[in-house]
XYZ file of C-alpha atoms in Angstrom:
485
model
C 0.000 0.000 0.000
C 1.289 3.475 -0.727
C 0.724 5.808 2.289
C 1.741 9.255 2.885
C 2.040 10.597 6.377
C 2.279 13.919 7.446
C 4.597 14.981 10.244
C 7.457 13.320 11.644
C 6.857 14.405 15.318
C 6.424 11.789 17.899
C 3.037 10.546 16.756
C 4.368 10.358 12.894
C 8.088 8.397 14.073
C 5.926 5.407 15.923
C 3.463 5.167 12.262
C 6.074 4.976 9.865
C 8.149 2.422 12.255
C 5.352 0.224 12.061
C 4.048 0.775 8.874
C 7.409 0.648 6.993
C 8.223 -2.594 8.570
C 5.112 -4.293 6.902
C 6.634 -3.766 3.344
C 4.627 -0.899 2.911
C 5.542 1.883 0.142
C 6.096 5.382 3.007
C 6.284 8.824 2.143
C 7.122 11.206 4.937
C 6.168 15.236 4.528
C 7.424 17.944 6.702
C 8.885 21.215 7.167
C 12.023 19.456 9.364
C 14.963 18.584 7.002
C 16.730 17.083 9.933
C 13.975 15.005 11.276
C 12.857 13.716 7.837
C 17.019 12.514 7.643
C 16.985 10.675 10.575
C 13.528 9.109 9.671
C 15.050 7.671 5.939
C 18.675 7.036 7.987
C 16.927 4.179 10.071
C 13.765 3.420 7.700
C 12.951 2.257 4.104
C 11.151 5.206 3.602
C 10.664 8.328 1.580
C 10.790 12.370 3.055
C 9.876 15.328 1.679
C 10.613 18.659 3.023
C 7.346 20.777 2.788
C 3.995 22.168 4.268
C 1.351 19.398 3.714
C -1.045 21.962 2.718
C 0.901 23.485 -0.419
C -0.488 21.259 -3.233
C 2.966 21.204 -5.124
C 4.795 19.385 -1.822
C 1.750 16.774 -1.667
C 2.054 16.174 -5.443
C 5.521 15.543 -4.977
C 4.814 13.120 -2.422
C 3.385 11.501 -5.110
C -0.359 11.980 -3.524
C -1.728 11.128 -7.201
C -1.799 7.602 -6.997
C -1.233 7.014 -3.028
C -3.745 4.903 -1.138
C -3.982 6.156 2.373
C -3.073 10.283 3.668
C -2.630 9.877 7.694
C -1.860 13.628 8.881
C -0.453 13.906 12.274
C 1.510 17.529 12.263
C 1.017 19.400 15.170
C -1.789 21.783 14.490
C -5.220 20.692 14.070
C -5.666 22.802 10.907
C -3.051 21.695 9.042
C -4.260 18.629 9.306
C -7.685 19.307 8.744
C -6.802 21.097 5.266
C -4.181 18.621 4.291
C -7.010 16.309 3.956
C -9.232 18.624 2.249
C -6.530 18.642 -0.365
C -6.098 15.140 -0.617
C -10.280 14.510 -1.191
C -10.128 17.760 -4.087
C -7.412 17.616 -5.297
C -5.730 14.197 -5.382
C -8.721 11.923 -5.115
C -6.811 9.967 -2.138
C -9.455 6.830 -1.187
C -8.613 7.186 2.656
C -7.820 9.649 4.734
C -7.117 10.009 8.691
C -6.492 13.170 10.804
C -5.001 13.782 14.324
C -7.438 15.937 16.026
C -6.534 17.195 19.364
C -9.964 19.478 19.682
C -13.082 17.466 21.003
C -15.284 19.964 19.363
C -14.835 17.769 15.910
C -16.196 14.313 17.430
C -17.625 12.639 14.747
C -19.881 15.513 13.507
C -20.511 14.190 9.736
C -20.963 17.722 8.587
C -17.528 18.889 9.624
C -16.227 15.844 8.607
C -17.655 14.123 5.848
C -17.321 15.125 2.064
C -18.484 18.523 1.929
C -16.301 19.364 4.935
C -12.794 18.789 5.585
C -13.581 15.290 3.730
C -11.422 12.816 7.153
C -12.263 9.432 6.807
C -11.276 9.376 10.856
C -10.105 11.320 13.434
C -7.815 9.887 15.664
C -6.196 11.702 18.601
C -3.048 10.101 20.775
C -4.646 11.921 23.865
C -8.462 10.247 23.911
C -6.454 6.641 22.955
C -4.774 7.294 25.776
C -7.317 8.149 28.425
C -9.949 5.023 27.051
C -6.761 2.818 27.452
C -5.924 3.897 30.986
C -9.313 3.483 31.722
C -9.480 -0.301 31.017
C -6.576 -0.634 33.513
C -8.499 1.285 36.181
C -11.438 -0.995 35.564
C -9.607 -3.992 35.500
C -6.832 -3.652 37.977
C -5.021 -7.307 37.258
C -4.322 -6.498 33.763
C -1.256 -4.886 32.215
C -3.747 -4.130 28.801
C -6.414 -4.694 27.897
C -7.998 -4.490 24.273
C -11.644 -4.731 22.991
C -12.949 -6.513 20.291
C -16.576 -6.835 18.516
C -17.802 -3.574 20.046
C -16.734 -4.496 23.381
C -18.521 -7.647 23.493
C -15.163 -9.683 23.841
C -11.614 -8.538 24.939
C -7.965 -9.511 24.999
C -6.484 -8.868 27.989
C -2.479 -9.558 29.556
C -1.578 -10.703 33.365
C 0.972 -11.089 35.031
C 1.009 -14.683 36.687
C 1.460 -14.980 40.178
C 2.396 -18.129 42.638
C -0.575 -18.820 44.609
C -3.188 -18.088 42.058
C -5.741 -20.625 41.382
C -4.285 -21.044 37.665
C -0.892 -20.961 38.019
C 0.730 -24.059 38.041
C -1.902 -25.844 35.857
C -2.066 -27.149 32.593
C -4.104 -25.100 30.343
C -6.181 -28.404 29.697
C -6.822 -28.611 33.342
C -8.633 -24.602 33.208
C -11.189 -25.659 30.731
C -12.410 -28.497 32.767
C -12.449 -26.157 35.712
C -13.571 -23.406 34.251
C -16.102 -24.657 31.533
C -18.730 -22.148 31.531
C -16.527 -19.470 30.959
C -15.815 -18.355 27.045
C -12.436 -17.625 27.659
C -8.602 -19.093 25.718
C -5.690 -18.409 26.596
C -3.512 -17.643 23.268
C -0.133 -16.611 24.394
C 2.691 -16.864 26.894
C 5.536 -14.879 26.997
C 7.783 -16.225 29.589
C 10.885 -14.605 31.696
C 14.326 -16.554 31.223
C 17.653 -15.102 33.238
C 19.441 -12.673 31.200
C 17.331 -13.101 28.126
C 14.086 -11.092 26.921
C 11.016 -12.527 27.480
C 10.046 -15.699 25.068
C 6.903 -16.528 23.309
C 5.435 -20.114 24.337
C 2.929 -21.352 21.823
C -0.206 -22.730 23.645
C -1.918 -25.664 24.039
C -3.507 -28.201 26.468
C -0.533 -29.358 28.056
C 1.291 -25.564 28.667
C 1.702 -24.906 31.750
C 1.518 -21.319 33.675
C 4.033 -20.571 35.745
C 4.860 -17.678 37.763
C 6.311 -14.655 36.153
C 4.558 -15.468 32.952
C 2.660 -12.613 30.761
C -0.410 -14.031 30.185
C -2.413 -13.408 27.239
C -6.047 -14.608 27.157
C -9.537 -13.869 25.143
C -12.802 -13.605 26.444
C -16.901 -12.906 26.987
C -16.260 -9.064 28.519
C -18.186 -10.448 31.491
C -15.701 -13.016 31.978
C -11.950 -11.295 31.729
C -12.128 -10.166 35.434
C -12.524 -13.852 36.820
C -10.596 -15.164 34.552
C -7.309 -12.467 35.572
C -8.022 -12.853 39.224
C -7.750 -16.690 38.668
C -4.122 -15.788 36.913
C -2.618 -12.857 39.004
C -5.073 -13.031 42.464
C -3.857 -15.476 45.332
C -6.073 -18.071 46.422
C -8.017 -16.616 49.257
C -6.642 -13.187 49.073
C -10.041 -10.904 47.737
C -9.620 -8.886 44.918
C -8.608 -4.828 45.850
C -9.941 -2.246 43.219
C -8.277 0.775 42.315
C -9.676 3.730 44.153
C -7.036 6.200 45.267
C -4.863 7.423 41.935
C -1.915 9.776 41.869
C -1.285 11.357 38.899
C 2.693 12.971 37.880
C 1.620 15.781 35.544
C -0.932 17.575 34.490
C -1.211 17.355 30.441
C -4.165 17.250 28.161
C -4.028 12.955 29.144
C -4.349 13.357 32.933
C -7.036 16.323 32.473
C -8.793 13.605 30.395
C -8.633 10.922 32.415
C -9.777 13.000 35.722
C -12.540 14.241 34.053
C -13.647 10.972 32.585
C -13.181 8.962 36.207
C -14.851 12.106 38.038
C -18.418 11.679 36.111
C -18.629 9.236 39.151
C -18.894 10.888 42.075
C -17.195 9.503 45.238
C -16.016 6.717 42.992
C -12.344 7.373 42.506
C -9.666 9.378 45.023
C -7.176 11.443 42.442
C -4.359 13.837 43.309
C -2.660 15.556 40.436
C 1.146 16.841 41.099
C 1.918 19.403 38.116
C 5.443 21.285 38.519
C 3.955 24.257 36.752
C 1.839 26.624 39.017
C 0.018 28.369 36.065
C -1.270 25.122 34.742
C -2.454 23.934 37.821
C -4.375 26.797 38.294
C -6.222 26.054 35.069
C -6.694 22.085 36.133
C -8.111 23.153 39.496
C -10.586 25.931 37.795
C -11.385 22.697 35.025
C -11.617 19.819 37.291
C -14.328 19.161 39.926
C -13.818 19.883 43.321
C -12.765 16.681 44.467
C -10.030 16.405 42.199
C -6.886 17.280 44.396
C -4.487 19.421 42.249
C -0.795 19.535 43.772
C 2.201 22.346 42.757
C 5.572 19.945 42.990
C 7.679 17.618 41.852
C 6.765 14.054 41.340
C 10.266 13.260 42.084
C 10.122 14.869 45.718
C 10.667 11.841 48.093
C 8.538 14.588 50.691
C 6.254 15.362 48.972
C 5.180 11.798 47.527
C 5.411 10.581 51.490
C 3.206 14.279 53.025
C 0.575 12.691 50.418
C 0.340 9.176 51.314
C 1.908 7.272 48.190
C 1.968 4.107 50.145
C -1.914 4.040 50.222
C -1.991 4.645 46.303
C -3.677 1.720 44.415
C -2.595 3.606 41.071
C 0.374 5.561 40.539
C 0.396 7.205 36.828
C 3.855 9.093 36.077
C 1.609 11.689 32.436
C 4.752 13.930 31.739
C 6.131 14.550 28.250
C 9.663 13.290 29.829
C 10.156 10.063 29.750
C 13.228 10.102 32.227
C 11.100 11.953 34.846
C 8.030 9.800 34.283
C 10.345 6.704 34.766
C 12.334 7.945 37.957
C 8.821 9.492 39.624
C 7.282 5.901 38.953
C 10.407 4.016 40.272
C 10.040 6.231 43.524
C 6.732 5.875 43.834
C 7.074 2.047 43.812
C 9.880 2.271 46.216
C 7.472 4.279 48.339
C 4.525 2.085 48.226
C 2.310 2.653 45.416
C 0.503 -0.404 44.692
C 0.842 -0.594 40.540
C 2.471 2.143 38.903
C 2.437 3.217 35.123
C 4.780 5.149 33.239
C 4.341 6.557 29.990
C 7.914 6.387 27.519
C 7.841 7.586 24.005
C 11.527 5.762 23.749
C 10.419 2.257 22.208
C 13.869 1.277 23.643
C 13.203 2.390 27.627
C 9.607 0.905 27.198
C 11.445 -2.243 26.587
C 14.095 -1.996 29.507
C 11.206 -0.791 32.095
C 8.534 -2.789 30.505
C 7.355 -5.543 33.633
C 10.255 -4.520 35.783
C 9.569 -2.075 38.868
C 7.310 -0.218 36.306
C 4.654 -2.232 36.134
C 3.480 -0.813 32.593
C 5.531 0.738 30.671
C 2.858 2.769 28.286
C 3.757 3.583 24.552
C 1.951 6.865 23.404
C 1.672 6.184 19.670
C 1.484 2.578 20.358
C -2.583 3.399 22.290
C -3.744 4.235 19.090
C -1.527 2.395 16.638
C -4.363 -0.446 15.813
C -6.803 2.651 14.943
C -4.952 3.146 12.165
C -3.228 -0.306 11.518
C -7.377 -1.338 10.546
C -7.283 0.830 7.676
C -3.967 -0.809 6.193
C -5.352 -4.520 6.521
C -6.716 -6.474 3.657
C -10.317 -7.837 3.614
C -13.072 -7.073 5.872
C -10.375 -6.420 8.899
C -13.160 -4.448 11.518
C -10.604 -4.128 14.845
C -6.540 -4.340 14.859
C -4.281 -4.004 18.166
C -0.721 -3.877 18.245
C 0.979 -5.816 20.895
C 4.411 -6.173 22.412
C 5.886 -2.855 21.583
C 4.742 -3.442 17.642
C 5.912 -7.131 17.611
C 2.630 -8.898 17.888
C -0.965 -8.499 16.638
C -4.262 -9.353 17.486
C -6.743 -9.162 14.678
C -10.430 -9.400 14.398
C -11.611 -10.233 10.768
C -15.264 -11.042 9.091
C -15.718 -14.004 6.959
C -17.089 -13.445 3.811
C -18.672 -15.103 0.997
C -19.739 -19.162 0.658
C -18.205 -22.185 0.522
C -17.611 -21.676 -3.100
C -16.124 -18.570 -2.788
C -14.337 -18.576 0.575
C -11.528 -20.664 2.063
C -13.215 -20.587 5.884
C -16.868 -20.356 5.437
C -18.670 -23.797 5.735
C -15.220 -25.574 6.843
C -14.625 -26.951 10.261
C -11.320 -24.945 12.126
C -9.517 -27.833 11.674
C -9.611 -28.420 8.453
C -8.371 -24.399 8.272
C -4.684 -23.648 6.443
C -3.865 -21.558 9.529
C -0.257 -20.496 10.313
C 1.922 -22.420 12.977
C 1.786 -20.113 15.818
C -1.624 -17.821 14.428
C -3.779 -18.984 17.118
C -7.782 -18.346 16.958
C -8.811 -17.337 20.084
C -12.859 -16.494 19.543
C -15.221 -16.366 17.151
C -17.909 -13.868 17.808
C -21.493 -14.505 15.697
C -24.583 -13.002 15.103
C -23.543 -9.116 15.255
C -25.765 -7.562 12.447
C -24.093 -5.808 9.724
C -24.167 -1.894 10.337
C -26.009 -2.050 13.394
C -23.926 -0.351 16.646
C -23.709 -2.138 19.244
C -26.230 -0.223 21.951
C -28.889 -0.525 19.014
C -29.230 -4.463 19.247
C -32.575 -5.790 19.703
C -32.869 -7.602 23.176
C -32.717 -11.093 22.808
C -30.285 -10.898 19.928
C -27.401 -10.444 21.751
C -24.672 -12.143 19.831
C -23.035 -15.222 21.093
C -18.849 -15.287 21.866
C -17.949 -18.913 21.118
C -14.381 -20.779 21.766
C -13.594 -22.438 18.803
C -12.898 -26.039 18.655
C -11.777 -28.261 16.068
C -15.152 -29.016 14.784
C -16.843 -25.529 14.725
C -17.699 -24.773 11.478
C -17.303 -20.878 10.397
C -20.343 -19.481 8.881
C -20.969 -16.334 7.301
C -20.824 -13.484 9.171
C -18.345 -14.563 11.960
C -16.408 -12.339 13.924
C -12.994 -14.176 14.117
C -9.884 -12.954 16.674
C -6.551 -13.890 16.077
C -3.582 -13.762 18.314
C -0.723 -13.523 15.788
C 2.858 -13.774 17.668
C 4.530 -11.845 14.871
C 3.361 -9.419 12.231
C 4.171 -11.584 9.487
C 1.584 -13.784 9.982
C -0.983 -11.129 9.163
C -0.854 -11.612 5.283
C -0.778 -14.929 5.443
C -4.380 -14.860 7.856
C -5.359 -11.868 5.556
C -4.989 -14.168 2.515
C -6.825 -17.064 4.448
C -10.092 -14.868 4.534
C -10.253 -13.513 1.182
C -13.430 -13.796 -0.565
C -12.460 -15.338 -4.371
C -14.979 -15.953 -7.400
C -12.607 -18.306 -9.165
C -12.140 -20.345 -6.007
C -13.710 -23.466 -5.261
């Protein structure tokens, strides 16, 4: 696919990285000479120095016959017109914007093809905040990711000796846990003086402690199913309700406003070394939103506010050496689980499952929102995994059994990759209905595949997929032919 991307700021760096290393063809457009020579020093890619809204710079880009525009420069506007451009102009098929204003939202008018013509907005920030969120709400997990309008998810834990699962065989967890539409469809385990190692799963696996844990399930399942993984037998199950917060960016403002809608539900202090800015939180946020003037890395002032009673410690700053120090002392002080967010994909990995319980990727929150519109076939959720390694992947199956190599065949009779693992199949969702507009009593139904369920028409299908090039091969697997038979 030929994709132009414009910017090669933060957001821009982590999309070509990922997109470049799936063979695609990656043009890079801005007004930084030196940033667009580092980008094609360590990528197979393409810069052009340029504004993204002069029509000669995108036509030198070669925006004539690309496939996909993603704009992610720093303004809003530019962004916003850049697409324009691309719809007038260049006829581009697809085009995404990074849109830091929530006034946009999904207002067709604004949007659609007698506005700025954006396919999608995305916006680093909001990934951020829903992403955080799932943490909060599920306290075990070190991510979690939703699939089939949050009817299923895919969620990692961190197993722990004493839990009811650990030390079993993954055959012995579905005869004691039946009922529950749940797989587990990855292991990554922890060997001395080497990075972590994928273990493929099957029956006789067996968890043991340390392990990152990667299971699918029924939403109404995942928290049983991670307190069986990462929760000691006997010990009950502690929810997050006191959350310190280092910094006080557009992500943390977010996120406090979002968890404040319940009242009395959540206990958050905000430490931002800037005292203009926390003026502005405290005049923003409600009243029982505690905003601090400090440091994050003041031992005093992390002990005068109780860090050993946190349940959540979240280090929000734009530096990722203070965000990793202020979490490391906030562990050392007590915090229950701490998160750090690190734009370095290289201190992610180092910090990644270590002190720092989770070690948060900006660009890599929102990565699979884009990463959908690269896929092949009717591809309806993607979510990158292991700092960009691995992939899980929720495609449709199409067609009949004339026409398809998956419809009307059992799983395991399916060519799937060694290592591709199918973790659910999710059927009955009706074709361009959302998901709150479902007539009761036809709720879909989340199934766990076995070697004799037959896909039909229609299925949801989620893949674990280890390593990213397995994702043409699954793509291929699901293509709909009219030759094939």
């Amino acid at each position: 696919m030929k994709i132009i991307i414009l910017g090669a700021g933060r957001v821009g760096y982590s999309v070509a990285e990922s997109l470049v290393s799936e063979r695609n063809d990656i043009t890079v457009i801005d007004t930084d000479a030196r940033r667009l020579r580092e980008l094609e020093s360590r990528f197979d890619l393409r810069g052009v120095v340029g504004s993204g809204i002069d029509p000669h710079v995108l036509a030198e880009a070669g925006a004539k016959d690309t496939d996909l525009l993603i704009a992610c420069a720093a303004l809003d506007e530019t962004n916003l017109v850049c697409c324009k451009l691309a719809q007038v102009l260049f006829e581009i098929p697809t085009r995404i914007a990074r849109v830091r204003s929530s006034g946009f939202g999904e207002d067709e008018a604004l949007l659609g093809k007698e506005g700025f013509g954006v396919d999608r907005i995305i916006c680093p920030e909001e990934s951020l905040t829903n992403y955080i969120s799932k943490l909060i709400e599920f306290p075990e997990a070190m991510q979690v990711r939703a699939f089939a309008g949050g009817r299923a998810a895919l969620a990692s834990v961190r197993a722990r000796d004493g839990a009811p699962a650990v030390g079993k065989h993954i055959g012995e967890l579905r005869d004691c846990m039946p009922e529950l539409a749940m797989r587990i469809v990855a292991i990554y385990r922890r060997f001395l003086d080497e990075p972590d190692r994928f273990v493929r799963c099957d029956g006789n696996t067996r968890i043991e402690p340390g392990d990152e844990v990667f299971i699918l399930a029924a939403r109404e399942h995942v928290a049983e199913v991670l307190r069986a993984i990462h929760q000691p037998a006997g010990r009950p199950s502690r929810p997050v309700y006191r959350i310190m917060v280092a910094g006080g960016d557009q992500v943390s403002q977010r996120l406090a406003l979002q968890l404040s809608r319940v009242p009395g539900r959540f206990h958050i202090k905000i430490i931002e070394p800037d005292e203009q800015r926390c003026q502005d939180l405290a005049s923003l946020l409600p009243a029982e939103v505690l905003v601090l003037h400090g440091d994050a890395t003041d031992e005093d002032l992390l002990a005068d506010e109780s860090v050993e009673d946190v349940d959540l410690f979240l280090a929000l700053t734009d530096d990722d050496e203070n965000n990793i120090m202020a979490s490391l002392l906030g562990k050392r002080m007590g915090a229950r689980r701490v998160l750090s967010l690190i734009t370095r994909r290289a201190y992610a990995d180092l910090m990644h499952g270590t002190q720092i319980d989770i070690a948060l990727s900006p660009a890599q929150a929102m990565l699979g929102e884009l990463l959908a519109y690269v896929r092949r076939g009717d591809v309806q959720a993607v979510h990158s995994l292991r700092r960009g390694v691995a992939e899980a992947l929720e495609i449709v199956a199409r067609g009949d059994r004339k026409s398809s190599r998956v419809v009307g065949r059992k799983v395991e009779d399916l060519r799937v990759p060694e290592d591709a693992h199918i973790g659910l199949i999710v059927r009955g969702i009706p074709e361009g209905v959302p998901a709150d507009e479902i007539a009761a009593g036809a709720e879909p139904e989340v199934i766990i595949p076995r070697s004799t369920t037959v896909i039909e028409s229609g299925d949801h299908v989620i893949f674990f997929l280890p390593h990213k090039r397995l994702v043409r091969d699954v793509e291929n697997l699901f293509r709909v032919s009219a030759t094939f038979f």
